[in-house]
Short mmCIF file of C-alpha atoms in Angstrom, two decimals:
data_model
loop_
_atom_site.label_atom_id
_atom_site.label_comp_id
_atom_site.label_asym_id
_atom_site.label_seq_id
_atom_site.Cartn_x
_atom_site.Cartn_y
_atom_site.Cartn_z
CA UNK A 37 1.00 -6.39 8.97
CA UNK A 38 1.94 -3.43 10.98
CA UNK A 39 4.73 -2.20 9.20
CA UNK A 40 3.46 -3.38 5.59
CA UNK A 41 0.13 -0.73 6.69
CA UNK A 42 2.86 2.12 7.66
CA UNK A 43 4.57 1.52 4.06
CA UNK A 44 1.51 1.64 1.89
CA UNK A 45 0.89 5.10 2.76
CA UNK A 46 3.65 5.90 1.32
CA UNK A 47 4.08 7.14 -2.93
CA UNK A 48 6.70 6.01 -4.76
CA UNK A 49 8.57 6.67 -8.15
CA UNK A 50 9.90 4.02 -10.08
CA UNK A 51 11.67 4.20 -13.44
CA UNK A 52 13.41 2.99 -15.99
CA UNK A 53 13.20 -1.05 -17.66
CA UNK A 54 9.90 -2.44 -18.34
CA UNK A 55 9.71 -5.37 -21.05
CA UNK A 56 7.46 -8.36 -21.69
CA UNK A 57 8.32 -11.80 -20.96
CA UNK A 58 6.70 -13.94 -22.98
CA UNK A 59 7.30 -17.68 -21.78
CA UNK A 60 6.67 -20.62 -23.72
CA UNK A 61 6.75 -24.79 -22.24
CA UNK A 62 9.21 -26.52 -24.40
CA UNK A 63 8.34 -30.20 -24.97
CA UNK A 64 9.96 -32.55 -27.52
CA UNK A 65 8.12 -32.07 -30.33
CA UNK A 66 8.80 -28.53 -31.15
CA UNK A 67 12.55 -28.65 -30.37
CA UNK A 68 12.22 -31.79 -33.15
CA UNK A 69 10.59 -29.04 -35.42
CA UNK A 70 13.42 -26.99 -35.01
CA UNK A 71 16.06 -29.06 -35.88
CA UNK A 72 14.09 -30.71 -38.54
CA UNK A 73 13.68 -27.08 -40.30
CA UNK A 74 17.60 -26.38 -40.08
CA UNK A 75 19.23 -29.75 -40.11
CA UNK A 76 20.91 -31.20 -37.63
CA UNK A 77 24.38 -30.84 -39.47
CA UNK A 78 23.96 -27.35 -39.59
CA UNK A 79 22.90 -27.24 -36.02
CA UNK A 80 25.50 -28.91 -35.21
CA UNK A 81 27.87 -26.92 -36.82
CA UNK A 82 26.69 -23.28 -35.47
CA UNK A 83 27.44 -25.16 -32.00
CA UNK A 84 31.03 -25.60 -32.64
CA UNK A 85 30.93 -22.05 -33.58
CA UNK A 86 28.89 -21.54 -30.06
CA UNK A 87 27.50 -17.61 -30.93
CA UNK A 88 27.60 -15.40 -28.30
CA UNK A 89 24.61 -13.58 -29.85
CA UNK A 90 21.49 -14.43 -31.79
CA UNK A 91 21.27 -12.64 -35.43
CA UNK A 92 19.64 -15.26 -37.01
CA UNK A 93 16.95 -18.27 -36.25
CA UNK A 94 20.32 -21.17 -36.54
CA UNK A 95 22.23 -18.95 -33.60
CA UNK A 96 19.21 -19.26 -31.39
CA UNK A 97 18.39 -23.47 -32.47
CA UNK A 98 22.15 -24.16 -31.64
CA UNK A 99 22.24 -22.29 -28.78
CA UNK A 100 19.18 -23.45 -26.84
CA UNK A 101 20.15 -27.43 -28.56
CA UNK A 102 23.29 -26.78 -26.33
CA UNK A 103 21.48 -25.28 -23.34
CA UNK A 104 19.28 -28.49 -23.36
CA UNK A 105 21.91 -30.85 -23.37
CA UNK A 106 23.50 -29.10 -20.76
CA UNK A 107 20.55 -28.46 -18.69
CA UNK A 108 21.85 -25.25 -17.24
CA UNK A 109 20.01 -22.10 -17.83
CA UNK A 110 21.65 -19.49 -19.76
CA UNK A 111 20.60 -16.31 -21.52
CA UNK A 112 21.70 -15.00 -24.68
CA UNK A 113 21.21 -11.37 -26.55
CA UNK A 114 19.30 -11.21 -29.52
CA UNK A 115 20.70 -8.41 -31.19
CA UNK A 116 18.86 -8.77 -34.77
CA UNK A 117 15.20 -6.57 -34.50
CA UNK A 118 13.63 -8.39 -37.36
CA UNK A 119 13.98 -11.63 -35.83
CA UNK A 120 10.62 -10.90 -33.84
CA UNK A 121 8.63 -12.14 -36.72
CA UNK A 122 10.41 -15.41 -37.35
CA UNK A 123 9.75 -15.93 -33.18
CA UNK A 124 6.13 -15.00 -33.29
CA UNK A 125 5.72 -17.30 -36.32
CA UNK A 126 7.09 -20.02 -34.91
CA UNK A 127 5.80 -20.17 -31.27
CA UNK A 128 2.78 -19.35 -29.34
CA UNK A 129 3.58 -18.19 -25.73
CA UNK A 130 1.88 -19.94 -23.06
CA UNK A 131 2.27 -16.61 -20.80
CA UNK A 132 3.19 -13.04 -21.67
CA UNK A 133 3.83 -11.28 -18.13
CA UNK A 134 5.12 -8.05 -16.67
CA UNK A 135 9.39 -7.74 -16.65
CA UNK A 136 11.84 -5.69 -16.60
CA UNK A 137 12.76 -4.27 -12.19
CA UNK A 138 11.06 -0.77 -12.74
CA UNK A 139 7.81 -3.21 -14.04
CA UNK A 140 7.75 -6.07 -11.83
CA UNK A 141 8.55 -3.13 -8.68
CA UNK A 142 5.52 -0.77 -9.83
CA UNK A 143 3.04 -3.91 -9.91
CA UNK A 144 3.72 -5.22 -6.78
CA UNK A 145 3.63 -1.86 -5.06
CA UNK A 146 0.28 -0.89 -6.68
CA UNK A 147 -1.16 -4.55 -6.17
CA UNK A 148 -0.16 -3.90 -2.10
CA UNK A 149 -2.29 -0.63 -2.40
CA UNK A 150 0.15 1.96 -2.13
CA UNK A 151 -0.85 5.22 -1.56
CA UNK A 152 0.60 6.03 -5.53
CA UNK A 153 2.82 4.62 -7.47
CA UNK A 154 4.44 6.42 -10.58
CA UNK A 155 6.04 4.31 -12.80
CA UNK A 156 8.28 6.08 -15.91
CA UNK A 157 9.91 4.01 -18.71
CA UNK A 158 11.12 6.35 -21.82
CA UNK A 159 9.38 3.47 -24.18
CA UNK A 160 5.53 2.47 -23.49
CA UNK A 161 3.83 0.65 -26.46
CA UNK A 162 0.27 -0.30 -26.22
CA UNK A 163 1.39 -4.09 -25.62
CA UNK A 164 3.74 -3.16 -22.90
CA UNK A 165 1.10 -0.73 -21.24
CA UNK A 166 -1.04 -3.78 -21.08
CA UNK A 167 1.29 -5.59 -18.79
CA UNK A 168 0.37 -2.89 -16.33
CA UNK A 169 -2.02 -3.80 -13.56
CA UNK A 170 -5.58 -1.92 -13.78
CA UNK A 171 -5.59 -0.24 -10.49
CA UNK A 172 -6.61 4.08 -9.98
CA UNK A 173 -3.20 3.91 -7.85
CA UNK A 174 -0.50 3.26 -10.85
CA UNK A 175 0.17 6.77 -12.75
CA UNK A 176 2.60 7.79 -15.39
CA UNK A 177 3.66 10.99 -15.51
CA UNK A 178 2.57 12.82 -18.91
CA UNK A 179 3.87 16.39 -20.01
CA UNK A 180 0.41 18.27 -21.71
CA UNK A 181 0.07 21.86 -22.43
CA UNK A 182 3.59 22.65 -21.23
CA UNK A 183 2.22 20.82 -17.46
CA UNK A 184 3.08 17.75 -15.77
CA UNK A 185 -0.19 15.40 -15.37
CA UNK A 186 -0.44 11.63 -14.48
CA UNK A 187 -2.50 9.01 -16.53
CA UNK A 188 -2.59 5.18 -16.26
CA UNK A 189 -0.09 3.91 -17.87
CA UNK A 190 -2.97 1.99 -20.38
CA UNK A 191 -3.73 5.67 -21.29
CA UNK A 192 -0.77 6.79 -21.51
CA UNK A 193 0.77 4.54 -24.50
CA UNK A 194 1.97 5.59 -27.60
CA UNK A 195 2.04 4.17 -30.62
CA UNK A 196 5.08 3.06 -32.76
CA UNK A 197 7.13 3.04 -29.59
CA UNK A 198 9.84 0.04 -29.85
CA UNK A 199 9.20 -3.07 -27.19
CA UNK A 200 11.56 -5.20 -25.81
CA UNK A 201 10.60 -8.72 -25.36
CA UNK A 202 12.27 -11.31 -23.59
CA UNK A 203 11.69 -14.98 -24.57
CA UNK A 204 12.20 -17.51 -21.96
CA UNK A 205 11.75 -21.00 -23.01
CA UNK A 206 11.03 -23.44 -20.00
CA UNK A 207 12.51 -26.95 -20.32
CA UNK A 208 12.04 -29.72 -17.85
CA UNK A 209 14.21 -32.72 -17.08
CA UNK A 210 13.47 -35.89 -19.42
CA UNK A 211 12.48 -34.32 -22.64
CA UNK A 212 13.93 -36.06 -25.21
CA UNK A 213 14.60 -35.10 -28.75
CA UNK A 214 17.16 -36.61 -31.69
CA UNK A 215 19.87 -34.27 -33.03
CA UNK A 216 20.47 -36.82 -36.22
CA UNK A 217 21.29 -40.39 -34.91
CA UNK A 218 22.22 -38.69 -31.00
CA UNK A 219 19.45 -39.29 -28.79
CA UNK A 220 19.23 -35.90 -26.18
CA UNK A 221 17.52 -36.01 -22.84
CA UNK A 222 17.71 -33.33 -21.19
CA UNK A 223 19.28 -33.62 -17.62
CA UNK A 224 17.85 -30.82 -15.55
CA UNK A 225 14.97 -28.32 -15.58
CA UNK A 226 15.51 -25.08 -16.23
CA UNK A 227 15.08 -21.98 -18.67
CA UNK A 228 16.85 -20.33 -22.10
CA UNK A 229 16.17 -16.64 -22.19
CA UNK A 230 16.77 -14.65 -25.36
CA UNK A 231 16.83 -10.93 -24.08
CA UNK A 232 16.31 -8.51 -26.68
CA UNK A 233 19.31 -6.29 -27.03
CA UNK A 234 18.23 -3.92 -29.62
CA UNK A 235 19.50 -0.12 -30.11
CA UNK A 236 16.42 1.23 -30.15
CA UNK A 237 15.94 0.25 -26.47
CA UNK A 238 17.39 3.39 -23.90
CA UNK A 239 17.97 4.19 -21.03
CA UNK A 240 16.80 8.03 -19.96
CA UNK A 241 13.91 10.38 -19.32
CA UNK A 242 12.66 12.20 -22.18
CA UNK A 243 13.24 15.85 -22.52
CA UNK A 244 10.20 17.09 -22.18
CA UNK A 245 9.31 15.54 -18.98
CA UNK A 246 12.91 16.00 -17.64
CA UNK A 247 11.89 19.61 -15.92
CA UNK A 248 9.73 18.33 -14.22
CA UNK A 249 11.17 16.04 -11.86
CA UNK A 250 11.71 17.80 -9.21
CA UNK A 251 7.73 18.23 -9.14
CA UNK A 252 7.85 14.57 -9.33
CA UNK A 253 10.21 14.35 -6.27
CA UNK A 254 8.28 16.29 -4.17
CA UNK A 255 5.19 14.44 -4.32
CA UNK A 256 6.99 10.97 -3.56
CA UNK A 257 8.86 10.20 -0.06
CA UNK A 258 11.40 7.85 -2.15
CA UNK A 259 12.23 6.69 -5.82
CA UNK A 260 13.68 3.50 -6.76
CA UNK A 261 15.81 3.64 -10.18
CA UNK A 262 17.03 0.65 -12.34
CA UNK A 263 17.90 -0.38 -15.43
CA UNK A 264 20.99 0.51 -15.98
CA UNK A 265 22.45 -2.72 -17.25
CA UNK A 266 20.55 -1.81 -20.28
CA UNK A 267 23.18 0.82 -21.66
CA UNK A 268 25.27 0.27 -24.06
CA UNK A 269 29.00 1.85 -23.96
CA UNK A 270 28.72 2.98 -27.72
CA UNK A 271 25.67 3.16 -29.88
CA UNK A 272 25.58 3.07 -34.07
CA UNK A 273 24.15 6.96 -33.76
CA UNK A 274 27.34 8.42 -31.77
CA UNK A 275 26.02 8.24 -28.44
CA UNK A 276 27.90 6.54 -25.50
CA UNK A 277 27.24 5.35 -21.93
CA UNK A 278 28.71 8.59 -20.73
CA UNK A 279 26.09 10.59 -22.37
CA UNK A 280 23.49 8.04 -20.92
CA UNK A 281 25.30 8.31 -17.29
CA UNK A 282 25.61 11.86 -17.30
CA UNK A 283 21.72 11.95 -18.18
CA UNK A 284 21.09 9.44 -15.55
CA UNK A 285 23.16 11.58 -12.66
CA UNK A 286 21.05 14.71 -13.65
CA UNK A 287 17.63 12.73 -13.52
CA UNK A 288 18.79 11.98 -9.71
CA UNK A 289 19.89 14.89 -8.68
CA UNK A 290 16.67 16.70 -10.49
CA UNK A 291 14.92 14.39 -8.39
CA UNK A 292 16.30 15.61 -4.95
CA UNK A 293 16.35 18.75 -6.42
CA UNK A 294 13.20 20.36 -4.66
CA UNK A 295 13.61 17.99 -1.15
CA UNK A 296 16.32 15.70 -0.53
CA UNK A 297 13.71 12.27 -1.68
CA UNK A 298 15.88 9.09 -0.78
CA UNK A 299 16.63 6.93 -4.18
CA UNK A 300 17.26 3.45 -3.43
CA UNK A 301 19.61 2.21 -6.67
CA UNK A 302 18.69 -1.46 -7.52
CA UNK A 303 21.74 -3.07 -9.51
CA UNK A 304 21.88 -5.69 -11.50
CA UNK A 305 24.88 -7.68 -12.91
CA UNK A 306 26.64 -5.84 -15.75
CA UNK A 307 29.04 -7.94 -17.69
CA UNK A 308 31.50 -5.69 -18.86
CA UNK A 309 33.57 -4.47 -16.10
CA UNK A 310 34.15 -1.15 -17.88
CA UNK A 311 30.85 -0.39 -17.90
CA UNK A 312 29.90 -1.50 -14.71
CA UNK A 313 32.89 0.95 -13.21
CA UNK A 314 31.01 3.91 -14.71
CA UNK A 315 27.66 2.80 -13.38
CA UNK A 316 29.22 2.71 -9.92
CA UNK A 317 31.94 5.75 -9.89
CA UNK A 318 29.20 7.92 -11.47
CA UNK A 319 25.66 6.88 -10.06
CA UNK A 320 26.77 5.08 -6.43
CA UNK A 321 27.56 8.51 -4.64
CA UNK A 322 24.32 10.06 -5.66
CA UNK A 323 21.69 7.92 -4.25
CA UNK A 324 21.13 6.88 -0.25
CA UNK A 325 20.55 3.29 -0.93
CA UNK A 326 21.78 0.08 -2.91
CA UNK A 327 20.78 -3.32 -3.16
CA UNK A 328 21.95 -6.29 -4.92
CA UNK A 329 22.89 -9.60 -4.36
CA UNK A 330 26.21 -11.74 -3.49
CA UNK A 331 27.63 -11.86 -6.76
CA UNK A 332 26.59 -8.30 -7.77
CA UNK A 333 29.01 -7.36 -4.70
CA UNK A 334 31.62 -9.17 -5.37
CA UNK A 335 31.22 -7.74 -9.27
CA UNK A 336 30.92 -4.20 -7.60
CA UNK A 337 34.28 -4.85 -5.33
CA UNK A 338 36.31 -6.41 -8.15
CA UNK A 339 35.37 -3.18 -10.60
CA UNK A 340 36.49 -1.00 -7.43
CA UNK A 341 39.91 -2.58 -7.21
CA UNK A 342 39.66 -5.01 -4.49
CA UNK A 343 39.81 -8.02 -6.36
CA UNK A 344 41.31 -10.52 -3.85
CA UNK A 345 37.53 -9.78 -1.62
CA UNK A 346 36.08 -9.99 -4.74
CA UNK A 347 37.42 -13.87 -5.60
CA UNK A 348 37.14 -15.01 -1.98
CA UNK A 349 33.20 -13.77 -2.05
CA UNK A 350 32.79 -15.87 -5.33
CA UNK A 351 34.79 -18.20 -4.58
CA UNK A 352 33.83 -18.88 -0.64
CA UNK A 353 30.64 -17.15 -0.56
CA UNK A 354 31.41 -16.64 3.49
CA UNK A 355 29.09 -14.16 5.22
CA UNK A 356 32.83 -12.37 6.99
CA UNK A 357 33.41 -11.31 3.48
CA UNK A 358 30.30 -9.98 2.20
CA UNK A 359 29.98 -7.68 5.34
CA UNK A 360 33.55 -6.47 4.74
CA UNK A 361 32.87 -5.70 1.21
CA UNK A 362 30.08 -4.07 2.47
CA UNK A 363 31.62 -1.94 4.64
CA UNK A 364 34.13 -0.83 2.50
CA UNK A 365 30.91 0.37 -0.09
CA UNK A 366 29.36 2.02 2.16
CA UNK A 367 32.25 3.91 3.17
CA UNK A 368 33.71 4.20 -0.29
CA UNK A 369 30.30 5.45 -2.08
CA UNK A 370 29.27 7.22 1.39
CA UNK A 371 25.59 5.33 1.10
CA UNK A 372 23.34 5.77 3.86
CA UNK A 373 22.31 1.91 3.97
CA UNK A 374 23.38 -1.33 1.49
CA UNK A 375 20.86 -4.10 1.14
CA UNK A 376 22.66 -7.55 0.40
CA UNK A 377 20.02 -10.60 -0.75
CA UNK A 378 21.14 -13.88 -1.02
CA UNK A 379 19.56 -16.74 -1.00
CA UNK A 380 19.81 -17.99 2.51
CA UNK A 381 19.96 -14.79 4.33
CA UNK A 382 19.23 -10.85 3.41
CA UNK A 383 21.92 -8.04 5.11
CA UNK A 384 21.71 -4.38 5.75
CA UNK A 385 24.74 -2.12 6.35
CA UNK A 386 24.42 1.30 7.19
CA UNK A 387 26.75 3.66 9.46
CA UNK A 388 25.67 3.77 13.25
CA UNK A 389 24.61 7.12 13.18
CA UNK A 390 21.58 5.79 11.22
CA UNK A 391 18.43 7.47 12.66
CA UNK A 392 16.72 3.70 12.99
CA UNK A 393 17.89 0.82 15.46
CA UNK A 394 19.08 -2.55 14.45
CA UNK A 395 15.83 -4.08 15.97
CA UNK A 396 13.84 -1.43 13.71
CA UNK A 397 16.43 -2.38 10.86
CA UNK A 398 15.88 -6.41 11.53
CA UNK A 399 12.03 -5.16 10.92
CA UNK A 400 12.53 -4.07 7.82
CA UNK A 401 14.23 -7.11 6.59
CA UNK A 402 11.64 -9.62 7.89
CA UNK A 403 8.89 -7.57 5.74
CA UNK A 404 10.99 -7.82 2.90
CA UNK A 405 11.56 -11.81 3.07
CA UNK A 406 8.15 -12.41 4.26
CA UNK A 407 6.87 -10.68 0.71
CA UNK A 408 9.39 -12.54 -1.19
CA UNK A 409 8.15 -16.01 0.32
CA UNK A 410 4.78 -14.68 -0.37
CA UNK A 411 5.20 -14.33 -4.03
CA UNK A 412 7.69 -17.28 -4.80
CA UNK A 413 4.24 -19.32 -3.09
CA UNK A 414 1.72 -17.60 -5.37
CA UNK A 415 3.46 -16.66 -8.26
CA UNK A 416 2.58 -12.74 -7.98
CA UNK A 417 0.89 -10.58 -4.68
CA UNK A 418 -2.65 -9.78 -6.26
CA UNK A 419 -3.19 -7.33 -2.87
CA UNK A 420 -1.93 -7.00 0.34
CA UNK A 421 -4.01 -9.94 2.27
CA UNK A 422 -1.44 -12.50 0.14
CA UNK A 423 1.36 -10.99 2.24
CA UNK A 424 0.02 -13.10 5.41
CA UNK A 425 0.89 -16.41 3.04
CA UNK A 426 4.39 -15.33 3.99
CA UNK A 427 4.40 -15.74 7.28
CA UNK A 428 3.60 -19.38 7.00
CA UNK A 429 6.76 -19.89 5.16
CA UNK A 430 9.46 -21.19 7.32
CA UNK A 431 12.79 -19.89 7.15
CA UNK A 432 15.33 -21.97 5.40
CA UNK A 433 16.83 -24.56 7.31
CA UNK A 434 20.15 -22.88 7.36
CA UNK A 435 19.27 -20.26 9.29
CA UNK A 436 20.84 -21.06 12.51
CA UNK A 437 24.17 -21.56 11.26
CA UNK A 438 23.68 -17.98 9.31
CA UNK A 439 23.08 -16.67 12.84
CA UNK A 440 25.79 -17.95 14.23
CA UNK A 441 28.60 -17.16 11.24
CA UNK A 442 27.39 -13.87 11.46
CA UNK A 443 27.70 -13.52 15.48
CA UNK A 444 31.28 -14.71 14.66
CA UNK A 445 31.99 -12.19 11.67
CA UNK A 446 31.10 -9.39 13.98
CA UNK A 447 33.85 -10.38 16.38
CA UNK A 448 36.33 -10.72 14.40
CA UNK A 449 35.70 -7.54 12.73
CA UNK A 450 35.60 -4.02 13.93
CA UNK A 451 31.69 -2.94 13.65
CA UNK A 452 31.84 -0.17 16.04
CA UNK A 453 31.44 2.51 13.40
CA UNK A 454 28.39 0.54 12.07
CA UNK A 455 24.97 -1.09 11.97
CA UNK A 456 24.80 -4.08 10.31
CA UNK A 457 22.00 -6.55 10.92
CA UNK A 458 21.48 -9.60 9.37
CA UNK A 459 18.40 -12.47 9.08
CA UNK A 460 17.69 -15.34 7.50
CA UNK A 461 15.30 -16.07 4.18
CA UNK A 462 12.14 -17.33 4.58
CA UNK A 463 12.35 -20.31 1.61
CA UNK A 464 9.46 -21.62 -0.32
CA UNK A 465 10.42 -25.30 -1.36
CA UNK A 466 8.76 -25.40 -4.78
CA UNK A 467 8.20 -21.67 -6.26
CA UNK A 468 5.58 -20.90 -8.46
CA UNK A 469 8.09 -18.84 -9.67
CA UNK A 470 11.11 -17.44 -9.23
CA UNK A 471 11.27 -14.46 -11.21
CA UNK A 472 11.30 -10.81 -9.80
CA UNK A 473 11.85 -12.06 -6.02
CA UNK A 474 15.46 -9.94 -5.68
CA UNK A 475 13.36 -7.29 -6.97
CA UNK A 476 10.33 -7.80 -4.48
CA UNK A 477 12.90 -8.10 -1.27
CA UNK A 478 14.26 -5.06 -2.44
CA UNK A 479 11.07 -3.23 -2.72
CA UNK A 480 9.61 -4.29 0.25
CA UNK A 481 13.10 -3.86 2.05
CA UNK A 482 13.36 0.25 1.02
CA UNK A 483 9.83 0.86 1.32
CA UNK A 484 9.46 -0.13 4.97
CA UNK A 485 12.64 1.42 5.98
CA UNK A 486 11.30 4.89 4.86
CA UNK A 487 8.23 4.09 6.58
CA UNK A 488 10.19 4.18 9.42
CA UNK A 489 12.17 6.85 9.05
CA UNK A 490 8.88 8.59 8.05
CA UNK A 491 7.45 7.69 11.22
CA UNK A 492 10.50 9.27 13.64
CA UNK A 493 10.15 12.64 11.32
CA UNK A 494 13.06 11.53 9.40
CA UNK A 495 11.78 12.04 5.93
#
């Protein structure tokens, strides 16, 4: 608990995506209904056709018809805004919970009692303030008579401001439904997510509040920004992904603008490599920190030209690679530290002038995997006691051969120039769930590492 009581006197900024996942139970019976309403030769049809977006209720049947047969878990855009009616009409949602990183990151900060959290998203409807937790701790900055103030973010709503909702429908293994005279059962558990898409959604801080960030950054000791997946490269009203980028460099550098805050960048996959170049070349060099996970890096290394890496990482997955691709980020993007999470073991990278030690650095990681185990176990952290749960999760059984691969891997490469520690995850057999744990090792990763610095008069 030591180091988790260092970090929550810290205050944090957090901005960007915040949506509402509303999750629904699938059972036979309503994917009958479905089919029923369409028919199944026109179901069957559409998943010939196999849309790569939904724009109308027969993209979506088809699509999640396939996913069930299947049984792999896929998302697909929903790209048509009126569509929200037919959903709401035709489901009820067994839970409607915080998402979105900046979202999921501000709750579980302000549920561990953080000394203040401000959380910024440009849209905040009433419903999506209500995903908030209730705690005096969570503020939102607000600009009133030409001055910054902070309210809850339940205060702070407005009305008529767009929402973006993701629908995840859950499916378990051995539902069985009839698509005409083929009998479907469906051959592994998992989840269909339709992720809004829409134009009105943005990425960017609005302009009245944008003079005031650097107030912002000097009453935080670190930010943590994400979202960015969420831009588009060309939108209907002119704007482009280099408008939003060059917005989104400003907002960071606005930030440090007053005192040199550390922003810890938390990416998430991008799909189009085009895109994803820009988000690097332009945002990458500005912050101190980045994490992501093993596929993200390989994503990031392939956009940065080093595509053979990239392919062995995917392809291999071998821990020699991922710290050489790390390496080569670090030095590339001249970060101060690079947080890697996998599933079997989390990695830091920094340069070995880094103020803190690899034994301080190891520290850091064990909070953040220890938190992770303690929410995949309970579903969410409700306050800072559920972190102990953590520390009765063991760490996955191949840990010792992580340990040992990565005792090799520093042999064989040349680490002189750097510290790079690695541990292995602490693994909880049968999650509550699994959603938002990248973004809770992340979290708990960056926070106690500025606690640290903090600490040695680094900050």
């Amino acid at each position: 608990m030591g180091l988790l009581d260092e970090a929550r006197k810290l205050s944090v900024y957090t901005a960007y995506n915040t949506n509402v996942d509303a999750i629904t139970f699938l059972n036979g019976e309503v994917v009958q209904r479905l089919i029923d309403e369409f028919g199944a030769e026109a179901v069957r049809k559409r998943m010939d056709d196999y849309p790569r977006e939904i724009n109308e209720p027969l993209d979506f049947v088809a699509r999640l018809v396939h996913a069930l047969k299947t049984g792999k878990p896929m998302a697909v855009p929903l790209v048509n805004e009126e569509l929200h009616t037919w959903f709401d009409s035709h489901f009820k949602y067994d839970v409607e919970r915080m998402g979105g990183q900046a979202g999921i990151i501000a709750n579980l900060l302000t549920n561990l009692d953080f000394r203040r959290v401000m959380v910024y998203t440009p849209h905040l409807a009433r419903k999506q303030a209500e995903m908030f937790v209730d705690k005096p701790n969570l503020l939102y900055p607000v600009v009133e008579n030409g001055g910054l103030t902070f309210k809850h973010p339940r205060e702070a709503y407005r009305e008529g401001d767009p929402i973006k909702v993701n629908r995840i429908f859950e499916f378990r293994a051995g539902t069985t439904f009839k698509l005409g005279d083929e009998t479907i059962t469906v051959p592994f558990s998992g989840r269909f997510i339709v992720s809004a898409r829409f134009e009105s959604i943005r990425i960017y801080t609005e302009p009245e509040l944008k003079p005031f960030l650097p107030e912002i950054g000097l009453q935080v000791d670190g930010a943590i920004l994400s979202g960015y997946q969420g831009i588009k490269l060309r939108y209907s009203d002119g704007k482009d992904a280099n408008h939003y980028l060059r917005e989104a460099k400003k907002d960071i550098l606005l930030l440090k603008r007053e005192k040199d805050v550390k922003v810890h960048l938390e990416f998430a996959s991008i799909q189009n490599r085009e895109l994803r170049k820009k988000v690097i070349y332009n945002l990458f060099p500005l912050v101190d920190s980045v994490g992501m996970d093993e596929a993200e890096i390989a994503h990031v290394l392939n956009a940065l030209g080093y595509s053979k890496l990239s392919d062995r990482i995917f392809t291999y997955n071998r821990i020699e690679d991922t710290v050489l691709g790390g390496k080569i980020l670090i030095d590339e993007m001249n970060l101060e530290v690079l947080q890697i999470h996998t599933i079997y073991y989390i990695m830091y990278i920094t340069h070995s002038d880094n103020p803190l030690s690899e034994d301080e650095l190891r520290s850091s990681l064990e909070l953040a995997t220890t938190l992770a185990a303690a929410r995949a176990s309970l579903g969410e952290i409700r306050s800072p006691e559920d972190f102990k749960v953590g520390t009765s999760v063991p760490y996955n059984e191949r840990g010792e051969y992580v340990k040992l691969r990565f005792e090799e891997a520093k042999r064989r490469l040349r680490t002189r120039e750097y510290k790079v520690v690695i541990i292995p995850t602490r693994l909880v057999k049968n999650p509550v769930s699994t959603v938002g744990l990248g973004d809770t090792i992340s979290a708990g990763a960056f926070t106690s590492y500025l606690a640290m610095l903090k600490k040695k008069g680094e900050l």
